[in-house]
Structure formats: structure tokens, C-alpha cells
């Protein structure tokens, strides 16, 4: 099992890779949708953070959403046509940053034993962080495809870590063993 601190570094690395996929794009490229039933890159950015918040909230610590107005918009259970307009790039960036800070705070508290049931939550935290890293990369695949194929931008190299590999074309946290 990976330890929580190492997984937090992988989470940061995955988020940094995501940033390489979108930070040089224009606001129009971030909000552009390939077709009416397709999500924009900006939606995927918000969704990645939305899932991270809800996983941490539901599995380790009940806390309010950092931006409740985005909850319905970024929920993949809501069909595309009912999600509404994307927020500004600045708001998406702030949402992603706040969620990442909260993930770090909660996972660091767990790793430091500053929670009830520290042993049990350490196991939950390792699986949760593995899922967050893999979910980040899952949506990076789509972002990368739109970036390269539809928008004509080069892709950055895969993250430089021995902990990530490609499986079925997707970057994933390498399984142990």
C-alpha cells in the first residue's frame, strides 16, 4: 500500500499534469464543446475537483462545499443539457485550488493521526487518494484528446514518475507488486 504522503505527491503531480493540459488555452478553448452532448474542458476541470471534494467529504470528513453553486453543474449524474453555463476560468481555478488545499489538509490530518480512528482512516485515505489520482488522469485523457485533436495543441509529456503508467491508453497510478 502506498503511504498517504507519497499519494499526496502523486495527487499534486496529477493536478500539475492537468494544468499543463489547459493553462495555456484561451477561455474560448476551455469553454468550447465539440458538440451539444459533449462537455467542455472547463467542465472536466470543475468535475475533477468536485469529485475530490465529495469523496473526501463523504468518506472522511463532512464539510460544506467550497462553492455550492457549482455542485449541480459539475455532477456527472446531471445530463449535459441540464448543467448550465460554465463559470469563469478564474472561478474554476479557485475552486480547484481550494479543493486541493482541503484534500491536503484532511489527508495530512489522517496521516498525522489527528483524527478519530486513525488506522481505519489511513486505509481509507490511501484508497481515496489512489482513486483521486486515477480520476484526475481519467479526465486528463479526454482533455488531452480535445486539446490535441480538436484544438491542435501539442500534448505535454507524460508525468515523470515511476508511479504512473499507461493502461488501456489512460495514465494510472501503477499498481503495486
mmCIF file of C-alpha atoms in Angstrom:
data_model
loop_
_atom_site.group_PDB
_atom_site.id
_atom_site.type_symbol
_atom_site.label_atom_id
_atom_site.label_comp_id
_atom_site.label_asym_id
_atom_site.label_seq_id
_atom_site.Cartn_x
_atom_site.Cartn_y
_atom_site.Cartn_z
ATOM 1 C CA UNK A 1 0.000 0.000 0.000
ATOM 2 C CA UNK A 2 1.256 3.488 -0.837
ATOM 3 C CA UNK A 3 1.561 5.874 2.091
ATOM 4 C CA UNK A 4 -0.575 8.988 2.339
ATOM 5 C CA UNK A 5 2.303 11.465 1.940
ATOM 6 C CA UNK A 6 3.532 9.729 -1.223
ATOM 7 C CA UNK A 7 -0.002 9.672 -2.584
ATOM 8 C CA UNK A 8 -0.424 13.383 -1.889
ATOM 9 C CA UNK A 9 2.692 13.986 -4.002
ATOM 10 C CA UNK A 10 1.134 11.886 -6.791
ATOM 11 C CA UNK A 11 -2.112 13.852 -6.446
ATOM 12 C CA UNK A 12 -0.145 17.084 -6.847
ATOM 13 C CA UNK A 13 1.714 15.630 -9.814
ATOM 14 C CA UNK A 14 -1.571 14.603 -11.462
ATOM 15 C CA UNK A 15 -3.022 18.074 -10.890
ATOM 16 C CA UNK A 16 0.153 19.656 -12.316
ATOM 17 C CA UNK A 17 -0.200 17.478 -15.410
ATOM 18 C CA UNK A 18 -3.808 18.635 -15.759
ATOM 19 C CA UNK A 19 -2.577 22.229 -15.545
ATOM 20 C CA UNK A 20 -0.164 21.550 -18.418
ATOM 21 C CA UNK A 21 -3.139 20.438 -20.497
ATOM 22 C CA UNK A 22 -5.220 23.582 -20.068
ATOM 23 C CA UNK A 23 -3.443 26.592 -18.580
ATOM 24 C CA UNK A 24 -2.119 27.770 -21.962
ATOM 25 C CA UNK A 25 -5.559 27.565 -23.611
ATOM 26 C CA UNK A 26 -7.776 30.564 -24.215
ATOM 27 C CA UNK A 27 -11.039 30.971 -22.288
ATOM 28 C CA UNK A 28 -12.905 30.189 -25.533
ATOM 29 C CA UNK A 29 -10.992 26.917 -25.922
ATOM 30 C CA UNK A 30 -11.688 25.989 -22.298
ATOM 31 C CA UNK A 31 -15.441 26.536 -22.691
ATOM 32 C CA UNK A 32 -15.756 25.161 -26.256
ATOM 33 C CA UNK A 33 -17.789 21.962 -26.619
ATOM 34 C CA UNK A 34 -17.082 19.592 -29.523
ATOM 35 C CA UNK A 35 -20.836 19.025 -29.875
ATOM 36 C CA UNK A 36 -24.032 19.698 -27.918
ATOM 37 C CA UNK A 37 -23.856 16.471 -25.902
ATOM 38 C CA UNK A 38 -20.202 16.867 -25.039
ATOM 39 C CA UNK A 39 -18.620 18.584 -22.069
ATOM 40 C CA UNK A 40 -16.121 21.417 -22.374
ATOM 41 C CA UNK A 41 -12.602 21.154 -20.980
ATOM 42 C CA UNK A 42 -13.729 23.594 -18.275
ATOM 43 C CA UNK A 43 -16.418 21.187 -17.140
ATOM 44 C CA UNK A 44 -13.861 18.403 -16.734
ATOM 45 C CA UNK A 45 -11.648 20.724 -14.679
ATOM 46 C CA UNK A 46 -14.501 21.531 -12.313
ATOM 47 C CA UNK A 47 -15.674 17.923 -12.236
ATOM 48 C CA UNK A 48 -12.242 16.656 -11.172
ATOM 49 C CA UNK A 49 -12.310 18.998 -8.169
ATOM 50 C CA UNK A 50 -15.992 18.328 -7.474
ATOM 51 C CA UNK A 51 -15.373 14.584 -7.212
ATOM 52 C CA UNK A 52 -12.339 15.139 -4.985
ATOM 53 C CA UNK A 53 -14.384 17.299 -2.623
ATOM 54 C CA UNK A 54 -17.285 14.844 -2.443
ATOM 55 C CA UNK A 55 -15.063 11.813 -1.942
ATOM 56 C CA UNK A 56 -13.195 13.472 0.930
ATOM 57 C CA UNK A 57 -16.431 14.837 2.374
ATOM 58 C CA UNK A 58 -18.337 11.575 2.169
ATOM 59 C CA UNK A 59 -15.536 9.204 3.184
ATOM 60 C CA UNK A 60 -13.527 11.115 5.766
ATOM 61 C CA UNK A 61 -14.960 14.459 6.893
ATOM 62 C CA UNK A 62 -18.345 16.082 6.443
ATOM 63 C CA UNK A 63 -17.643 19.639 5.361
ATOM 64 C CA UNK A 64 -19.526 22.117 3.199
ATOM 65 C CA UNK A 65 -18.796 22.568 -0.470
ATOM 66 C CA UNK A 66 -16.291 25.313 -1.261
ATOM 67 C CA UNK A 67 -18.681 26.552 -3.986
ATOM 68 C CA UNK A 68 -22.200 25.086 -3.610
ATOM 69 C CA UNK A 69 -23.404 26.748 -6.814
ATOM 70 C CA UNK A 70 -21.030 24.513 -8.778
ATOM 71 C CA UNK A 71 -22.211 21.237 -7.237
ATOM 72 C CA UNK A 72 -25.038 20.523 -9.673
ATOM 73 C CA UNK A 73 -23.107 21.845 -12.651
ATOM 74 C CA UNK A 74 -20.079 19.621 -12.056
ATOM 75 C CA UNK A 75 -22.014 16.467 -11.162
ATOM 76 C CA UNK A 76 -21.772 13.929 -13.986
ATOM 77 C CA UNK A 77 -25.111 12.465 -12.901
ATOM 78 C CA UNK A 78 -26.743 15.570 -14.377
ATOM 79 C CA UNK A 79 -27.142 15.315 -18.152
ATOM 80 C CA UNK A 80 -25.134 17.841 -20.145
ATOM 81 C CA UNK A 81 -28.190 19.829 -21.231
ATOM 82 C CA UNK A 82 -29.209 20.449 -17.583
ATOM 83 C CA UNK A 83 -25.810 21.538 -16.230
ATOM 84 C CA UNK A 84 -25.911 25.223 -17.090
ATOM 85 C CA UNK A 85 -23.195 27.662 -18.118
ATOM 86 C CA UNK A 86 -19.618 27.168 -17.030
ATOM 87 C CA UNK A 87 -18.106 29.585 -14.521
ATOM 88 C CA UNK A 88 -15.167 31.797 -15.417
ATOM 89 C CA UNK A 89 -11.683 30.345 -15.689
ATOM 90 C CA UNK A 90 -10.757 32.289 -12.546
ATOM 91 C CA UNK A 91 -13.598 30.701 -10.579
ATOM 92 C CA UNK A 92 -12.698 27.217 -11.839
ATOM 93 C CA UNK A 93 -9.074 27.809 -10.878
ATOM 94 C CA UNK A 94 -10.035 28.990 -7.396
ATOM 95 C CA UNK A 95 -12.386 26.017 -6.936
ATOM 96 C CA UNK A 96 -9.669 23.546 -7.961
ATOM 97 C CA UNK A 97 -7.139 25.214 -5.653
ATOM 98 C CA UNK A 98 -9.467 25.300 -2.649
ATOM 99 C CA UNK A 99 -10.415 21.648 -3.076
ATOM 100 C CA UNK A 100 -6.748 20.626 -3.393
ATOM 101 C CA UNK A 101 -5.917 22.540 -0.208
ATOM 102 C CA UNK A 102 -8.757 20.764 1.601
ATOM 103 C CA UNK A 103 -7.636 17.363 0.288
ATOM 104 C CA UNK A 104 -4.142 18.095 1.615
ATOM 105 C CA UNK A 105 -5.401 19.314 4.982
ATOM 106 C CA UNK A 106 -7.638 16.301 5.585
ATOM 107 C CA UNK A 107 -5.213 13.686 4.287
ATOM 108 C CA UNK A 108 -2.355 15.249 6.289
ATOM 109 C CA UNK A 109 -4.512 15.140 9.423
ATOM 110 C CA UNK A 110 -5.187 11.470 8.746
ATOM 111 C CA UNK A 111 -1.506 10.710 8.067
ATOM 112 C CA UNK A 112 -0.588 12.520 11.296
ATOM 113 C CA UNK A 113 -3.126 10.557 13.344
ATOM 114 C CA UNK A 114 -5.078 13.725 14.193
ATOM 115 C CA UNK A 115 -8.450 12.080 13.541
ATOM 116 C CA UNK A 116 -10.736 9.585 15.223
ATOM 117 C CA UNK A 117 -9.957 6.018 14.113
ATOM 118 C CA UNK A 118 -6.576 6.933 12.594
ATOM 119 C CA UNK A 119 -5.722 3.389 11.484
ATOM 120 C CA UNK A 120 -9.011 2.852 9.703
ATOM 121 C CA UNK A 121 -8.948 6.285 8.085
ATOM 122 C CA UNK A 122 -5.352 5.736 6.916
ATOM 123 C CA UNK A 123 -6.578 2.769 4.888
ATOM 124 C CA UNK A 124 -9.495 4.806 3.542
ATOM 125 C CA UNK A 125 -7.129 7.693 2.710
ATOM 126 C CA UNK A 126 -4.771 5.541 0.655
ATOM 127 C CA UNK A 127 -7.600 4.143 -1.444
ATOM 128 C CA UNK A 128 -9.292 7.524 -1.709
ATOM 129 C CA UNK A 129 -6.111 9.249 -2.905
ATOM 130 C CA UNK A 130 -5.419 6.465 -5.393
ATOM 131 C CA UNK A 131 -8.918 6.946 -6.777
ATOM 132 C CA UNK A 132 -8.459 10.745 -6.923
ATOM 133 C CA UNK A 133 -5.184 10.432 -8.831
ATOM 134 C CA UNK A 134 -6.694 7.963 -11.277
ATOM 135 C CA UNK A 135 -9.840 10.075 -11.684
ATOM 136 C CA UNK A 136 -7.715 13.152 -12.431
ATOM 137 C CA UNK A 137 -5.869 11.210 -15.129
ATOM 138 C CA UNK A 138 -9.112 9.696 -16.444
ATOM 139 C CA UNK A 139 -10.421 13.160 -17.301
ATOM 140 C CA UNK A 140 -6.977 14.280 -18.480
ATOM 141 C CA UNK A 141 -7.307 11.724 -21.260
ATOM 142 C CA UNK A 142 -10.413 13.454 -22.615
ATOM 143 C CA UNK A 143 -8.938 16.926 -22.074
ATOM 144 C CA UNK A 144 -5.797 15.821 -23.915
ATOM 145 C CA UNK A 145 -7.751 14.362 -26.813
ATOM 146 C CA UNK A 146 -9.716 17.581 -27.293
ATOM 147 C CA UNK A 147 -6.576 19.673 -26.822
ATOM 148 C CA UNK A 148 -4.628 17.758 -29.475
ATOM 149 C CA UNK A 149 -7.230 16.519 -31.943
ATOM 150 C CA UNK A 150 -9.836 19.283 -31.937
ATOM 151 C CA UNK A 151 -7.825 22.333 -30.884
ATOM 152 C CA UNK A 152 -4.495 21.409 -32.498
ATOM 153 C CA UNK A 153 -2.247 21.921 -29.467
ATOM 154 C CA UNK A 154 0.685 19.661 -28.642
ATOM 155 C CA UNK A 155 0.432 17.394 -25.628
ATOM 156 C CA UNK A 156 2.904 17.633 -22.761
ATOM 157 C CA UNK A 157 4.988 14.557 -21.974
ATOM 158 C CA UNK A 158 3.559 12.070 -19.506
ATOM 159 C CA UNK A 159 4.376 12.837 -15.859
ATOM 160 C CA UNK A 160 7.959 12.000 -14.936
ATOM 161 C CA UNK A 161 7.360 9.492 -12.170
ATOM 162 C CA UNK A 162 7.911 5.800 -11.747
ATOM 163 C CA UNK A 163 4.498 5.585 -10.084
ATOM 164 C CA UNK A 164 2.402 6.213 -13.206
ATOM 165 C CA UNK A 165 1.936 4.016 -16.256
ATOM 166 C CA UNK A 166 -0.482 3.758 -19.163
ATOM 167 C CA UNK A 167 -3.260 1.186 -19.034
ATOM 168 C CA UNK A 168 -5.810 0.970 -21.840
ATOM 169 C CA UNK A 169 -4.403 4.299 -23.036
ATOM 170 C CA UNK A 170 -5.031 6.067 -19.721
ATOM 171 C CA UNK A 171 -2.471 7.259 -17.230
ATOM 172 C CA UNK A 172 -2.969 5.410 -13.929
ATOM 173 C CA UNK A 173 -1.169 5.129 -10.657
ATOM 174 C CA UNK A 174 0.898 1.991 -11.121
ATOM 175 C CA UNK A 175 -0.353 -0.988 -9.145
ATOM 176 C CA UNK A 176 1.998 -2.335 -6.512
ATOM 177 C CA UNK A 177 3.796 -5.599 -6.993
#
